[in-house]
CSV table of C-alpha atoms in Angstrom, one decimal:
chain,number,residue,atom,x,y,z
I,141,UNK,CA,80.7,72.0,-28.3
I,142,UNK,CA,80.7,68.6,-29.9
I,143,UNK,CA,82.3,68.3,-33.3
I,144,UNK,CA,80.9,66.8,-36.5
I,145,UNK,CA,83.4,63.6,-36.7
I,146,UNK,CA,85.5,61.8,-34.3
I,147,UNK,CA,88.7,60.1,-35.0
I,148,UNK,CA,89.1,56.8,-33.8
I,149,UNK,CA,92.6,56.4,-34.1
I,150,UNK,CA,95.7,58.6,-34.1
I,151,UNK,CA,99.5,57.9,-34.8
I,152,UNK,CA,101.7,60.5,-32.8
I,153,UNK,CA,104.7,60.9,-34.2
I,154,UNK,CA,107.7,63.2,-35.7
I,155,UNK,CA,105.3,64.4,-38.4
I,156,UNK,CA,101.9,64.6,-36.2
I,157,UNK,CA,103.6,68.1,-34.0
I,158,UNK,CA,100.7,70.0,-35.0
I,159,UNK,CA,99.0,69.8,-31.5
I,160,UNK,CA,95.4,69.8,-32.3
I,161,UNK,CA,93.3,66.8,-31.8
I,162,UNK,CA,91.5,64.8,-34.4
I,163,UNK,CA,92.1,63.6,-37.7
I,164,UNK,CA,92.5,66.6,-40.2
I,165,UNK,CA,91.0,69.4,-40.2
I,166,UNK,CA,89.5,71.2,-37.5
I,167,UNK,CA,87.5,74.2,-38.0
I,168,UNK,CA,87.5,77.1,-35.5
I,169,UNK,CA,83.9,76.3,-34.6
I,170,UNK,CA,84.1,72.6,-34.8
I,171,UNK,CA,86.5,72.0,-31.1
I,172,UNK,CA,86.8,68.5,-29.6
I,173,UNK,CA,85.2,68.0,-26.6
I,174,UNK,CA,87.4,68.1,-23.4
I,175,UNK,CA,88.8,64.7,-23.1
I,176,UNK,CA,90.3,62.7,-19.8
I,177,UNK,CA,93.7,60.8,-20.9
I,178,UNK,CA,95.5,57.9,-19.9
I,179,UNK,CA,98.6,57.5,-20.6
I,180,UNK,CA,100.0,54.3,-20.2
I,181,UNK,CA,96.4,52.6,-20.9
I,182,UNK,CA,97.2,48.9,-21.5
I,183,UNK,CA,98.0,48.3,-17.8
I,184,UNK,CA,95.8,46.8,-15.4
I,185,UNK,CA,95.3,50.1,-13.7
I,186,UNK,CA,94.6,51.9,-16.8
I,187,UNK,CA,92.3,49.3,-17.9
I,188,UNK,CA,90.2,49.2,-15.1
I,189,UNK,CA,90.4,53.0,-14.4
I,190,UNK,CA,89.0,53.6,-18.2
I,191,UNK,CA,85.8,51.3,-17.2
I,192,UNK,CA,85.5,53.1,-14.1
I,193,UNK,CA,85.1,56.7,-16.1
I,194,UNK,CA,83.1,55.3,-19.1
I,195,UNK,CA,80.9,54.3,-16.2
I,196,UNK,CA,80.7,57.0,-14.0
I,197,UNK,CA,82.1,60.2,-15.2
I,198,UNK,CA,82.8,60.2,-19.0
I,199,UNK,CA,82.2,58.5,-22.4
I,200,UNK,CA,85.0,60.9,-24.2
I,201,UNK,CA,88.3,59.1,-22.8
I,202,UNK,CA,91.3,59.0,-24.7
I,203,UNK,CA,93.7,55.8,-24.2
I,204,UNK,CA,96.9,56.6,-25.2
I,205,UNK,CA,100.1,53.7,-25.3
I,206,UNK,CA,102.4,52.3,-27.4
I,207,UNK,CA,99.7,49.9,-28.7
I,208,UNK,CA,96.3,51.1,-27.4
I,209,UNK,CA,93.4,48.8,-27.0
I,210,UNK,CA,90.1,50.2,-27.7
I,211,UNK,CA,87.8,49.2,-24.5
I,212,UNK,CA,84.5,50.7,-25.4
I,213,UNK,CA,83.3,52.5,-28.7
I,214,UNK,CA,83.4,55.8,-27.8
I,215,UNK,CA,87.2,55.6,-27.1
I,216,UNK,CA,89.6,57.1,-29.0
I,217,UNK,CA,92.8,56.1,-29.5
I,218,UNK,CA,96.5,57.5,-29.9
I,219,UNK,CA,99.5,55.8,-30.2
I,220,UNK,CA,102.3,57.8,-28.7
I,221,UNK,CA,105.8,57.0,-27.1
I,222,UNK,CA,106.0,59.2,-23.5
I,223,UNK,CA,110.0,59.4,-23.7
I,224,UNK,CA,109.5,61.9,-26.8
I,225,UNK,CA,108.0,64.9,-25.9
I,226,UNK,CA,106.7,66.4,-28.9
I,227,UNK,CA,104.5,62.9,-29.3
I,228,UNK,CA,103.4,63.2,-25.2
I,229,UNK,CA,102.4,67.3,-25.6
I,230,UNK,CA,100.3,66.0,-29.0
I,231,UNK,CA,98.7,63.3,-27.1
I,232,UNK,CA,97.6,65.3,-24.2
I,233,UNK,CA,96.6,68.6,-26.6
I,234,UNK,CA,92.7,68.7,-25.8
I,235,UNK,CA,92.5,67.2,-22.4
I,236,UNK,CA,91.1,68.1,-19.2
I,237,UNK,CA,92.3,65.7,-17.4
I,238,UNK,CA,95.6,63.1,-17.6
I,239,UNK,CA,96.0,60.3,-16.1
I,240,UNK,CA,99.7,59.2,-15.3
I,241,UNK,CA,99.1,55.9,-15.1
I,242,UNK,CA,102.0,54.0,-17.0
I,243,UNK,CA,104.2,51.2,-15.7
I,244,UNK,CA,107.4,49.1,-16.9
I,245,UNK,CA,108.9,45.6,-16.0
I,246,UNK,CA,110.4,46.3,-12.7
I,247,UNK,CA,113.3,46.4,-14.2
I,248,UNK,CA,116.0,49.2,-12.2
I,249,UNK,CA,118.0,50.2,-14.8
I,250,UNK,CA,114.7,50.7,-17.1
I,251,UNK,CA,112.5,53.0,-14.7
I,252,UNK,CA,115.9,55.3,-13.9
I,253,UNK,CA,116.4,55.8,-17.5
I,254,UNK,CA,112.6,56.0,-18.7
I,255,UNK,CA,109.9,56.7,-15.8
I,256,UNK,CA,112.0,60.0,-15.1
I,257,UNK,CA,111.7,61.9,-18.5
I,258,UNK,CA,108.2,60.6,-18.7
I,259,UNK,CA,107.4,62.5,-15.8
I,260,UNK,CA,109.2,65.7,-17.0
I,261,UNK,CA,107.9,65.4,-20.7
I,262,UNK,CA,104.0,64.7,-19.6
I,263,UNK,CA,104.2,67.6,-16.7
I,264,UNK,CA,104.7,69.9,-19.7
I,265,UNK,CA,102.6,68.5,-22.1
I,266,UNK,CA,99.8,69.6,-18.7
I,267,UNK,CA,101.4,72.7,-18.5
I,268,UNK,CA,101.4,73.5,-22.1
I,269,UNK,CA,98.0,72.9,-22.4
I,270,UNK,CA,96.5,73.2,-19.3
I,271,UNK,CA,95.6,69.9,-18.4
I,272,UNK,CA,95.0,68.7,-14.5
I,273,UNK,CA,97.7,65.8,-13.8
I,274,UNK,CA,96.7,62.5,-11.9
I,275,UNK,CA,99.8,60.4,-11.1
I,276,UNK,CA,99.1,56.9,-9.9
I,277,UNK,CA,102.0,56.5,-7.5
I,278,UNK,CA,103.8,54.0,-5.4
I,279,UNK,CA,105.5,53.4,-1.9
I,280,UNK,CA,108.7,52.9,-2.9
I,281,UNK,CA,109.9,55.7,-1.7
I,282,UNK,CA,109.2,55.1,2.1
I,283,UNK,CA,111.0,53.6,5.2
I,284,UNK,CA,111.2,50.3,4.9
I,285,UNK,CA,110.1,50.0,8.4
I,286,UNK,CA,106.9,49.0,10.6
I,287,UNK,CA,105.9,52.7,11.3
I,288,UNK,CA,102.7,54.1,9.8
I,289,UNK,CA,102.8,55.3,6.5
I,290,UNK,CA,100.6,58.4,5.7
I,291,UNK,CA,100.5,61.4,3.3
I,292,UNK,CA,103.1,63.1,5.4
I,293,UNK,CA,105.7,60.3,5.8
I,294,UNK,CA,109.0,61.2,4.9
I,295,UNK,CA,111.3,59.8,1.5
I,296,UNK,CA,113.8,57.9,2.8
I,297,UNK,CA,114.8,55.6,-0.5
I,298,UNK,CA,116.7,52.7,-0.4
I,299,UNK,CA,117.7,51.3,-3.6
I,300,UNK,CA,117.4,52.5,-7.3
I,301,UNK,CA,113.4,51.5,-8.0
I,302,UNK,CA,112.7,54.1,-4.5
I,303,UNK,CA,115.4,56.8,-5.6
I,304,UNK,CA,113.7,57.1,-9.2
I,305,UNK,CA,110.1,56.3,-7.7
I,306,UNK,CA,111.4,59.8,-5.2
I,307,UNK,CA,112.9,61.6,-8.0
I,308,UNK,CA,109.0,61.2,-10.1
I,309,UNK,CA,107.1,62.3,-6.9
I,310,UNK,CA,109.8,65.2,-6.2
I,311,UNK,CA,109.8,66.2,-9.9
I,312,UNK,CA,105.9,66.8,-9.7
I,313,UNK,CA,105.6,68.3,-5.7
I,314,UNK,CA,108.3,70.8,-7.3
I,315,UNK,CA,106.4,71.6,-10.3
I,316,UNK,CA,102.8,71.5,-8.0
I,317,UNK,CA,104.6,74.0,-5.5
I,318,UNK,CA,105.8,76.5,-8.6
I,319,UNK,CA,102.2,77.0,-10.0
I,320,UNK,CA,102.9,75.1,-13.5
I,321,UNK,CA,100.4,72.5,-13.5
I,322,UNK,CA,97.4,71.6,-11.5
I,323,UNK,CA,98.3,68.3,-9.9
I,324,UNK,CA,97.3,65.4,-7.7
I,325,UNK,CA,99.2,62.4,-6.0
I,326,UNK,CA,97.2,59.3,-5.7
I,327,UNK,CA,99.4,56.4,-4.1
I,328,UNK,CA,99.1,52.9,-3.4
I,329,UNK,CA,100.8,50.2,-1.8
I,330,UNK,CA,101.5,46.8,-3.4
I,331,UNK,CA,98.8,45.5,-6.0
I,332,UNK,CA,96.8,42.1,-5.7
I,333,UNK,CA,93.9,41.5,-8.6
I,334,UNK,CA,92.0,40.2,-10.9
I,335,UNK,CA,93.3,40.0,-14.7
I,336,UNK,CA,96.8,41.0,-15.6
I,337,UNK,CA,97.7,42.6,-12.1
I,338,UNK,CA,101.8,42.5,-11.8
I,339,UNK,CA,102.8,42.4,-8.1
I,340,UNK,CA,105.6,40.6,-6.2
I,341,UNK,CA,101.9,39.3,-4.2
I,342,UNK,CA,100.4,38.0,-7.5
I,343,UNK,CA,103.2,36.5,-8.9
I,344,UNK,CA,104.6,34.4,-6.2
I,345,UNK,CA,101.6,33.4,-4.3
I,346,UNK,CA,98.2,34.0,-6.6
I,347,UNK,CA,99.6,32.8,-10.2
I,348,UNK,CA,101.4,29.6,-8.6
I,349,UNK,CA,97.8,28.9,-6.6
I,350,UNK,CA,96.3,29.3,-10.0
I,351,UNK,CA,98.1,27.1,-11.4
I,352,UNK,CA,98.3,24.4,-9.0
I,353,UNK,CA,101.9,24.8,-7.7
I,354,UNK,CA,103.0,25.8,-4.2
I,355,UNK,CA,103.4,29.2,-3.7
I,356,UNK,CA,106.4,31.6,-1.8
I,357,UNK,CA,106.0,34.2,0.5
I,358,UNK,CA,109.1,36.6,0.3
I,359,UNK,CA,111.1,36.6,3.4
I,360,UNK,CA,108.4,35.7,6.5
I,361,UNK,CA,104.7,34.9,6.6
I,362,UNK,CA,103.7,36.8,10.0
I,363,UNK,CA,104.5,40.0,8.9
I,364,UNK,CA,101.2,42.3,8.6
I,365,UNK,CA,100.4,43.5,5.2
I,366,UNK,CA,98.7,46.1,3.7
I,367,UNK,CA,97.7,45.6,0.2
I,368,UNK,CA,95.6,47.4,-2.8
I,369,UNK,CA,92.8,45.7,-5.0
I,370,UNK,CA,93.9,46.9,-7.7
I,371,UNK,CA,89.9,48.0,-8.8
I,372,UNK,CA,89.6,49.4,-6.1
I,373,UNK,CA,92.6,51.8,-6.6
I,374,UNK,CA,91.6,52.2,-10.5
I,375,UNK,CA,88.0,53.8,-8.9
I,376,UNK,CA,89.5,56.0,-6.3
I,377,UNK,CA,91.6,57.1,-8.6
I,378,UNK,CA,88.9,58.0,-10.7
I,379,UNK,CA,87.0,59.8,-8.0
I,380,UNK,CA,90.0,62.0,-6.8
I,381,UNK,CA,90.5,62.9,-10.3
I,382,UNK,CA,87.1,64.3,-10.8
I,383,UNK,CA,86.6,65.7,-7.8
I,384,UNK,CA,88.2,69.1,-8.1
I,385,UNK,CA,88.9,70.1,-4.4
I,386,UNK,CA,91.1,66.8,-3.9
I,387,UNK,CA,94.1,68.5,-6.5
I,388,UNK,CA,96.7,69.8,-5.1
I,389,UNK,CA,97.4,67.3,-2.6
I,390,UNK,CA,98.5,63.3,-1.9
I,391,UNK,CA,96.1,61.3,-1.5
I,392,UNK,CA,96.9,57.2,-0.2
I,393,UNK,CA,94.2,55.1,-1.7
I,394,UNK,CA,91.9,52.8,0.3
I,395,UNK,CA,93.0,49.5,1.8
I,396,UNK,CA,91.3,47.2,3.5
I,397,UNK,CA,92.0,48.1,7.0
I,398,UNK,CA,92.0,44.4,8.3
I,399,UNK,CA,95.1,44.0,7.1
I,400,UNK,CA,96.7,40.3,6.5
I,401,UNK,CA,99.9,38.2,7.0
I,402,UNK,CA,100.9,36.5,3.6
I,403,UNK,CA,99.9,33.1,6.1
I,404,UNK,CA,96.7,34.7,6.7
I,405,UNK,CA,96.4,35.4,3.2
I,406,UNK,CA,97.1,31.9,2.3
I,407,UNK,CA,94.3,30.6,4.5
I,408,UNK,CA,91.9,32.9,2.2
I,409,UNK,CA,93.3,31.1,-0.5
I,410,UNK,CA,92.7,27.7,0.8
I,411,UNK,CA,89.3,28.3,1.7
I,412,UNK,CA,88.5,29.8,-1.9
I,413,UNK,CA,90.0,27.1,-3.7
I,414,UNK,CA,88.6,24.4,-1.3
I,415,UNK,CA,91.6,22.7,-0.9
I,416,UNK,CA,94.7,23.1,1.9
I,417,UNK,CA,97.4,24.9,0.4
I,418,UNK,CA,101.2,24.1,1.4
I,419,UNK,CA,103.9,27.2,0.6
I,420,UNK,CA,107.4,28.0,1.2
I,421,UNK,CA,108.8,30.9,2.7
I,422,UNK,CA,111.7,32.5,0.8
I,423,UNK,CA,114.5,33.4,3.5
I,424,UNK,CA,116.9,36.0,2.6
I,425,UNK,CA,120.0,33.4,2.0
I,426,UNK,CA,118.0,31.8,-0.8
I,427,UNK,CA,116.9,35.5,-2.5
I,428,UNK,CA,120.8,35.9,-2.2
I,429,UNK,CA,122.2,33.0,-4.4
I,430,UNK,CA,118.7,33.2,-6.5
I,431,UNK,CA,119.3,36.6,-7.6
I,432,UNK,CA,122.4,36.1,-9.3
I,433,UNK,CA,120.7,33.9,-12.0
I,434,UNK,CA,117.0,35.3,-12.0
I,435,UNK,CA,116.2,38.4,-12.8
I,436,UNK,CA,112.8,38.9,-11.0
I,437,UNK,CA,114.6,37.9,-8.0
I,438,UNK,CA,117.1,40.3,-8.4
I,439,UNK,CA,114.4,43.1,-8.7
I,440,UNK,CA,113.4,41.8,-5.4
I,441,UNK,CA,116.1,41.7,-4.1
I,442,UNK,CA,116.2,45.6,-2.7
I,443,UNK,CA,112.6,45.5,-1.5
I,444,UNK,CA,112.8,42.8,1.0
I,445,UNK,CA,113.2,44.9,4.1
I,446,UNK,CA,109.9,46.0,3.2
I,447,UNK,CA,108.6,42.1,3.5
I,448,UNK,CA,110.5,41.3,7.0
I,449,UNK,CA,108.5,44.7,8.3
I,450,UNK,CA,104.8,45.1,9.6
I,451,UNK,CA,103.5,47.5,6.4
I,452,UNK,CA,100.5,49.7,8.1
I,453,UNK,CA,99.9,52.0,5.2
I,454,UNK,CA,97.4,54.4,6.6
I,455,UNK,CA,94.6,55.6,4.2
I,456,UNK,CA,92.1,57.2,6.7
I,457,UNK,CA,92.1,60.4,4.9
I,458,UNK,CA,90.2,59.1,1.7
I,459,UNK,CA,88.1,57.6,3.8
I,460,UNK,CA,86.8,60.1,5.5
I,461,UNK,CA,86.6,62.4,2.1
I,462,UNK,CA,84.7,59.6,0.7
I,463,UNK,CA,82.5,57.9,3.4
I,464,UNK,CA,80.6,56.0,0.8
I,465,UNK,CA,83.5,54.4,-1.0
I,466,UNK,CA,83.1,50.8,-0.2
I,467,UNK,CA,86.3,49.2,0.2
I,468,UNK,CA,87.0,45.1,-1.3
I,469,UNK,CA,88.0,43.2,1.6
I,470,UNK,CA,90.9,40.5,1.6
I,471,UNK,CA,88.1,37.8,1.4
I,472,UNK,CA,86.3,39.2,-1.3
I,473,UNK,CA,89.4,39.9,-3.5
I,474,UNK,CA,90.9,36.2,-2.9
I,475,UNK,CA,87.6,34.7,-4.0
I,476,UNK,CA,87.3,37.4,-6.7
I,477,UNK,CA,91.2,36.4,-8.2
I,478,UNK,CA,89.9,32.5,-7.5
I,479,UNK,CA,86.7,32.7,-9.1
I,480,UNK,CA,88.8,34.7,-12.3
């Protein structure tokens, strides 16, 4: 049942414990209607997943960050701090479904000290008030090898970004497996996009194209790739989360299965932007004397196994869930990020 007035904004904090939803007042006839979450809205995947409900699943979204941006007018916005638990279990009171979608710099030192207790303190704030729980989720964890990656491949982290990306997904299998919240995995390999996509790809080879400077590729350039538009993991995301038989499971979002080398990728490139595009590869002696005076290249630094490897991540399953997901091919996204 809808009720009478809507807040448009909320502050969550030490004094706002009281767990309802709204403004003030609530009667016990006047309820808020259930609402789907994000948490961690401000990100490219949260932006674009928010579009992709208000279009096909919901206008009552709620887009909760540390500074939320209102993206349409029926939004409703909190502002709430996911490391303090009391603010995460008030932001989520009155959902049906969250959306774990919130990232930091890639910064090691930052996710082991704040992605874990974000984890814990929003599969509570689910479990306290019965809330499904969609995690947007990464690779990290994996072998750092050419094998196939699917739902069933093994953890095997190397470095501190994969053992705190492992300890996340572990934290919510475990609590999945116990019965305390009503969950669903939804993982993707490394980004490209549009907008304000962050990726190791975007950085060093899209945003110096952009720019007119000669892009890197990290470690080799015949490697084959597997990489996510990052649109196209914002609407499959969205489509898992509403579709209630796909819960309690991990799902690996679609990928273009023609996958790319970062030279093939390149070519794309050139023959968006009309013009031949020279590029460096980065060896591994250069990421080693680089790294000890920038700090993206030390973030780096740990994941380039993952760069001198074939990447096949394997996303057949979604597919064949959703045969009429259409999938962005490499072509379309470079012209898409070219034409941005």
């Amino acid at each position: 049942m809808a009720w009478s007035t809507r807040c448009e904004e909320r502050h969550v904090n030490d004094a706002y414990i009281d767990d309802i939803v709204g403004c003030g007042q609530q009667s016990a006839i006047e309820r808020v209607p259930p609402v789907q979450t994000i948490l961690g809205a401000n990100g490219q995947i949260g932006t674009e997943l928010a579009h992709e409900l208000h279009r096909r699943f919901t206008q009552d979204i709620r887009l909760v960050s540390r500074n939320p941006r209102r993206l349409h007018d029926t939004d409703e916005l909190v502002t709430a701090n996911l490391m303090d638990a009391e603010q995460t279990a008030a932001a989520v009171a009155g959902s049906e479904i969250v959306y774990l979608t919130v990232g930091l710099p890639p910064d090691a030192k930052l996710w082991a000290d704040q992605l874990p207790v974000m984890m814990a303190n929003t599969i509570a704030a689910c479990e306290k008030h019965g809330a499904k729980l969609v995690f947007f989720d990464n690779t990290y964890m994996y072998p750092m090898n050419g094998d196939p990656q699917t739902e069933q491949t093994r953890f095997a982290p190397a470095g501190s970004k994969a053992r705190t990306r492992a300890a996340m997904a572990t934290m919510l299998l475990d609590a999945m497996a116990a019965g305390r919240v009503e969950a669903v995995i939804c993982r993707a390999p490394e980004f490209y996009g549009p907008g304000k996509t962050q990726s190791f790809t975007n950085a060093m080879v899209f945003e110096p194209i952009a720019a007119g400077k000669r892009p890197r590729v990290p470690s080799r350039d015949d490697t084959v790739r597997t990489l996510i538009w990052t649109p196209d993991a914002s609407r499959a995301m969205a489509l898992i989360g509403n579709t209630p038989s796909a819960y309690g499971q991990t799902w690996h979002l679609p990928c273009d299965d023609d996958r790319v080398t970062y030279r093939g990728l390149i070519e794309l490139a050139s023959a968006s932007w009309g013009r031949e595009i020279d590029y460096s590869v980065m060896k591994r002696p250069a990421f080693f004397f680089a790294r000890l005076f920038n700090q993206g290249v030390r973030e780096l630094w740990e994941l380039l196994p993952r760069y001198e490897a074939n990447n096949f991540f394997v996303s057949d399953k979604f597919k064949r869930a959703f045969p009429e997901f259409r999938v962005t091919t490499y072509a379309e996204g470079v012209a898409a990020i070219e034409a941005d």
